[in-house]
Short mmCIF file of C-alpha atoms in Angstrom, two decimals:
data_model
loop_
_atom_site.label_atom_id
_atom_site.label_comp_id
_atom_site.label_asym_id
_atom_site.label_seq_id
_atom_site.Cartn_x
_atom_site.Cartn_y
_atom_site.Cartn_z
CA MET A 16 24.78 33.86 84.16
CA THR A 17 26.26 36.83 85.94
CA THR A 18 25.44 40.30 84.73
CA THR A 19 27.23 43.62 84.79
CA PRO A 20 25.23 46.09 86.90
CA SER A 21 24.58 49.58 85.70
CA SER A 22 26.60 51.50 88.27
CA PRO A 23 29.66 53.75 88.67
CA ALA A 24 31.70 50.55 89.08
CA ALA A 25 31.65 50.18 85.29
CA SER A 26 34.06 53.12 85.01
CA LEU A 27 36.57 51.86 87.55
CA PRO A 28 40.17 51.95 86.29
CA GLY A 29 40.80 48.24 86.07
CA ARG A 30 38.34 45.44 86.81
CA PRO A 31 38.40 41.64 86.65
CA PRO A 32 36.99 40.26 83.40
CA VAL A 33 33.26 39.47 83.46
CA VAL A 34 32.48 35.77 82.80
CA ASP A 35 29.67 33.30 83.41
CA LEU A 36 29.41 31.49 86.74
CA ALA A 37 30.82 28.18 85.45
CA THR A 38 33.93 29.89 84.09
CA TRP A 39 34.37 31.78 87.35
CA GLN A 40 33.98 28.55 89.36
CA ALA A 41 36.62 26.78 87.28
CA ALA A 42 39.11 29.60 87.88
CA ARG A 43 38.21 29.65 91.57
CA ASP A 44 38.76 25.89 91.87
CA GLU A 45 42.16 26.22 90.21
CA LEU A 46 43.20 28.86 92.73
CA LEU A 47 41.85 26.71 95.56
CA VAL A 48 44.54 24.12 94.88
CA ARG A 49 47.20 26.76 95.53
CA GLU A 50 45.35 28.05 98.60
CA LYS A 51 45.24 24.56 100.11
CA ALA A 52 48.94 24.08 99.45
CA HIS A 53 49.59 27.42 101.16
CA THR A 54 47.52 26.32 104.16
CA HIS A 55 49.35 23.01 104.40
CA GLU A 56 52.71 24.78 104.25
CA GLY A 57 51.54 27.11 107.01
CA ASP A 58 50.62 24.07 109.11
CA ALA A 59 54.07 22.60 108.49
CA ILE A 60 55.76 25.86 109.52
CA ALA A 61 53.65 25.95 112.71
CA ALA A 62 54.76 22.39 113.44
CA ALA A 63 58.39 23.45 112.99
CA ARG A 64 57.77 26.44 115.24
CA ARG A 65 56.61 24.09 117.99
CA ARG A 66 59.94 22.29 117.67
CA LEU A 67 62.09 25.37 118.19
CA PRO A 68 64.38 25.37 121.21
CA MET A 69 63.75 27.89 123.98
CA VAL A 70 65.85 30.16 126.17
CA GLU A 71 65.36 30.76 129.88
CA ILE A 72 64.85 34.35 131.01
CA ASP A 73 64.58 36.01 134.39
CA GLY A 74 60.91 35.83 135.36
CA SER A 75 61.49 38.01 138.41
CA VAL A 76 62.33 41.11 136.36
CA GLU A 77 59.78 43.80 137.17
CA VAL A 78 57.43 45.49 134.71
CA VAL A 79 55.14 48.38 135.65
CA GLY A 80 51.37 48.27 135.36
CA PRO A 81 48.30 49.85 136.98
CA ASP A 82 49.19 48.28 140.33
CA GLY A 83 52.82 49.34 140.20
CA PRO A 84 55.85 47.10 139.64
CA VAL A 85 55.16 43.38 139.33
CA PRO A 86 57.39 40.47 138.32
CA PHE A 87 57.13 39.40 134.70
CA LEU A 88 56.02 35.99 135.96
CA ASP A 89 52.73 37.57 137.12
CA LEU A 90 51.73 38.27 133.50
CA PHE A 91 51.03 34.54 133.08
CA GLU A 92 48.13 34.94 135.54
CA GLY A 93 48.69 31.36 136.65
CA ARG A 94 48.58 29.94 133.12
CA ASP A 95 51.44 28.07 131.46
CA GLU A 96 51.67 30.11 128.26
CA LEU A 97 51.89 33.83 127.55
CA VAL A 98 51.69 35.83 124.34
CA VAL A 99 52.71 39.48 124.39
CA TYR A 100 52.61 42.21 121.82
CA GLN A 101 55.51 44.65 122.20
CA HIS A 102 54.06 48.06 121.34
CA MET A 103 56.36 50.77 119.97
CA TRP A 104 56.32 54.15 121.70
CA HIS A 105 57.18 57.78 120.92
CA ASP A 106 58.44 59.27 124.18
CA GLY A 107 56.54 62.42 125.14
CA ALA A 108 54.22 62.35 122.13
CA PRO A 109 50.47 63.01 122.51
CA HIS A 110 47.92 60.32 121.69
CA GLN A 111 47.74 61.19 117.98
CA GLY A 112 51.49 60.87 117.68
CA GLN A 113 51.78 57.31 118.93
CA CYS A 114 52.66 54.45 116.60
CA GLU A 115 49.99 53.90 113.98
CA GLY A 116 51.19 50.39 113.14
CA CYS A 117 51.07 49.27 116.75
CA THR A 118 47.67 50.94 117.10
CA TRP A 119 46.51 48.80 114.17
CA THR A 120 47.75 45.66 115.93
CA ALA A 121 46.59 46.49 119.46
CA TRP A 122 43.13 47.46 118.20
CA HIS A 123 42.73 43.96 116.77
CA LEU A 124 43.80 42.34 120.05
CA ARG A 125 41.43 44.03 122.48
CA ASP A 126 39.94 40.78 123.76
CA ALA A 127 41.90 37.64 124.63
CA VAL A 128 39.09 35.45 125.98
CA TYR A 129 39.71 32.75 123.39
CA LEU A 130 43.41 32.68 124.21
CA ASN A 131 42.52 32.48 127.88
CA ALA A 132 40.12 29.59 127.18
CA ARG A 133 43.04 27.75 125.61
CA GLY A 134 45.16 28.37 128.70
CA VAL A 135 47.15 31.25 127.19
CA SER A 136 47.48 34.68 128.79
CA PHE A 137 47.99 37.87 126.81
CA ALA A 138 49.47 41.28 127.56
CA ILE A 139 50.82 44.33 125.77
CA LEU A 140 54.26 45.61 126.69
CA THR A 141 55.68 48.96 125.70
CA ILE A 142 58.93 50.79 126.26
CA GLY A 143 57.08 53.99 127.21
CA ARG A 144 57.08 55.20 130.80
CA TRP A 145 53.95 54.15 132.68
CA GLU A 146 52.95 57.72 133.46
CA GLU A 147 52.63 58.26 129.68
CA VAL A 148 51.21 54.85 128.88
CA GLU A 149 48.38 54.83 131.44
CA PRO A 150 46.42 57.84 130.06
CA TYR A 151 46.89 56.50 126.53
CA VAL A 152 45.39 53.13 127.48
CA GLU A 153 42.48 54.93 129.14
CA PHE A 154 41.94 57.15 126.07
CA MET A 155 41.89 54.13 123.74
CA SER A 156 39.58 52.20 126.13
CA TYR A 157 41.83 49.17 125.88
CA THR A 158 40.85 46.31 128.17
CA GLN A 159 43.84 44.00 127.71
CA PRO A 160 46.63 44.19 130.33
CA TRP A 161 49.31 46.80 129.54
CA TYR A 162 52.74 47.12 131.14
CA SER A 163 55.71 49.42 130.80
CA VAL A 164 59.07 47.72 130.22
CA HIS A 165 60.97 51.00 130.17
CA GLY A 166 64.69 50.48 130.75
CA LEU A 167 64.56 46.68 130.47
CA GLU A 168 66.67 44.64 128.08
CA GLU A 169 65.45 42.11 125.52
CA PRO A 170 63.51 39.94 125.28
CA VAL A 171 61.09 41.54 127.76
CA GLY A 172 62.19 45.08 126.88
CA GLY A 173 64.44 46.36 124.16
CA GLU A 174 63.25 46.71 120.57
CA MET A 175 59.47 46.77 120.22
CA GLY A 176 57.07 45.90 117.40
CA TYR A 177 56.95 42.12 117.76
CA VAL A 178 54.82 39.26 119.03
CA SER A 179 56.67 37.12 121.58
CA CYS A 180 55.64 33.84 123.19
CA PHE A 181 56.70 32.50 126.56
CA LEU A 182 56.31 29.23 128.47
CA ARG A 183 56.21 28.88 132.26
CA ASP A 184 57.41 25.84 134.16
CA GLY A 185 56.71 26.59 137.79
CA ASP A 186 58.69 29.76 138.53
CA ARG A 187 60.93 29.34 135.49
CA VAL A 188 60.15 31.37 132.34
CA PHE A 189 61.28 30.61 128.80
CA LEU A 190 61.15 32.56 125.54
CA THR A 191 59.89 30.19 122.82
CA TYR A 192 59.14 32.38 119.80
CA ARG A 193 59.38 35.93 118.50
CA SER A 194 58.04 37.32 115.25
CA THR A 195 59.96 39.52 112.83
CA GLY A 196 58.80 41.95 110.16
CA ARG A 197 55.59 40.74 108.53
CA GLY A 198 55.31 37.98 111.12
CA ASN A 199 52.87 40.24 112.99
CA GLU A 200 50.27 40.07 110.21
CA PRO A 201 48.28 37.17 111.77
CA THR A 202 47.29 39.57 114.58
CA SER A 203 45.47 41.82 112.08
CA PRO A 204 42.65 40.04 110.22
CA HIS A 205 41.98 43.09 108.06
CA PHE A 206 45.15 42.29 106.14
CA ALA A 207 43.77 38.86 105.19
CA LEU A 208 40.37 40.31 104.28
CA LEU A 209 41.92 43.02 102.10
CA ASP A 210 44.00 40.36 100.37
CA MET A 211 40.74 38.68 99.31
CA THR A 212 39.35 41.80 97.63
CA PRO A 213 39.86 42.74 93.95
CA TYR A 214 42.06 45.75 94.76
CA GLY A 215 43.89 44.21 97.72
CA ARG A 216 45.63 46.57 100.11
CA GLY A 217 46.12 49.25 97.49
CA GLU A 218 49.87 49.26 98.12
CA ALA A 219 52.56 49.86 95.51
CA TRP A 220 54.47 46.63 96.19
CA GLU A 221 51.52 44.38 95.28
CA ASP A 222 51.52 42.40 92.04
CA ASN A 223 48.42 43.68 90.22
CA PRO A 224 47.02 43.15 86.72
CA ASP A 225 47.65 45.81 84.08
CA GLY A 226 45.27 48.75 84.38
CA TRP A 227 44.70 48.36 88.12
CA PRO A 228 44.61 51.49 90.30
CA GLU A 229 48.12 52.64 91.16
CA GLY A 230 49.23 51.49 94.58
CA ARG A 231 50.26 53.85 97.35
CA ASP A 232 52.83 53.74 100.16
CA VAL A 233 52.72 50.79 102.52
CA CYS A 234 49.90 50.97 105.09
CA TRP A 235 48.73 54.34 103.77
CA TYR A 236 45.28 53.77 105.34
CA TRP A 237 46.52 53.49 108.93
CA ARG A 238 45.99 57.22 109.62
CA SER A 239 43.25 59.63 108.58
CA ASP A 240 42.16 63.19 109.12
CA ALA A 241 38.94 64.33 110.81
CA ASP A 242 37.00 63.81 107.56
CA GLY A 243 38.13 60.20 107.25
CA VAL A 244 40.56 60.90 104.41
CA ALA A 245 43.51 58.51 104.63
CA SER A 246 46.75 60.42 105.01
CA TRP A 247 49.94 60.51 107.06
CA GLY A 248 49.88 64.29 107.35
CA GLU A 249 50.45 66.35 110.47
CA THR A 250 46.70 66.74 111.12
CA THR A 251 45.92 63.01 111.26
CA ARG A 252 45.39 60.36 113.89
CA PRO A 253 45.64 56.56 113.83
CA VAL A 254 42.24 55.61 112.42
CA PRO A 255 40.72 53.97 115.56
CA GLN A 256 41.34 57.12 117.59
CA TRP A 257 38.51 58.91 115.79
CA THR A 258 36.10 56.53 117.57
CA ARG A 259 37.31 57.70 120.99
CA PRO A 260 35.22 60.18 123.00
CA GLY A 261 36.77 63.62 122.89
CA ALA A 262 39.00 62.96 119.87
CA THR A 263 39.34 66.24 117.99
CA PRO A 264 41.24 67.46 114.93
CA VAL A 265 44.92 68.00 115.68
CA GLU A 266 47.49 70.50 114.50
CA SER A 267 50.55 68.28 114.80
CA LEU A 268 51.63 64.72 115.53
CA GLY A 269 53.68 66.17 118.38
CA ARG A 270 56.46 63.65 118.13
CA THR A 271 60.17 63.92 117.47
CA GLY A 272 62.79 61.34 116.71
CA HIS A 273 62.46 57.62 116.08
CA HIS A 274 60.07 55.49 118.09
CA HIS A 275 61.27 52.38 119.91
#
């Protein structure tokens, strides 16, 4: 039998009903049927994704990295497949003003050794100018390859905020897949973990039982102030930045206009 502990949790505004272990297991097994169906559908979608056509692009187009301009083909590092994350950028903004959503994604993709072991290279592209991007990468202590695609057209440049996949056949390069909208979520395991918890992501769009805590704006926890209080105010940073040496409280996000 499970028991209800004597703790502040008893006063939480909305909790799952308390039952014995056998009742809980029966409900869990019922949900497992749906979870397996969801997994199988995901496998089927992945199979369909592998059957998409592809479009050839110019692999000689130059991107800019720490060693200066290099052809896009070099990002494959000799491998046949390449995955890139296209990081949004606020031109001229200080570190705290850069895209919090892309910070969330890039922070989860700091190490690509398992992709490399599978024969897949990885890089982050951003529309920002390299002279702005380089100190940001150093501040964040990112170790994955970063490149500026400033001034380039899609699919290498253009609109950012997506995961794109490419295939190399000798010196020929092909775009095979590009995510849209919530298609980036697989890059961020915290989403999946939050979805397993009783209160989920704490966002207003979620379907919650009656009496559950009221949800907030989407991704409200992506920024926080110096005290760790989640907020999107002018004195906040993307959450991982508070782990960086020298990160201090800020007076302003220091950005203007829409990011790209």
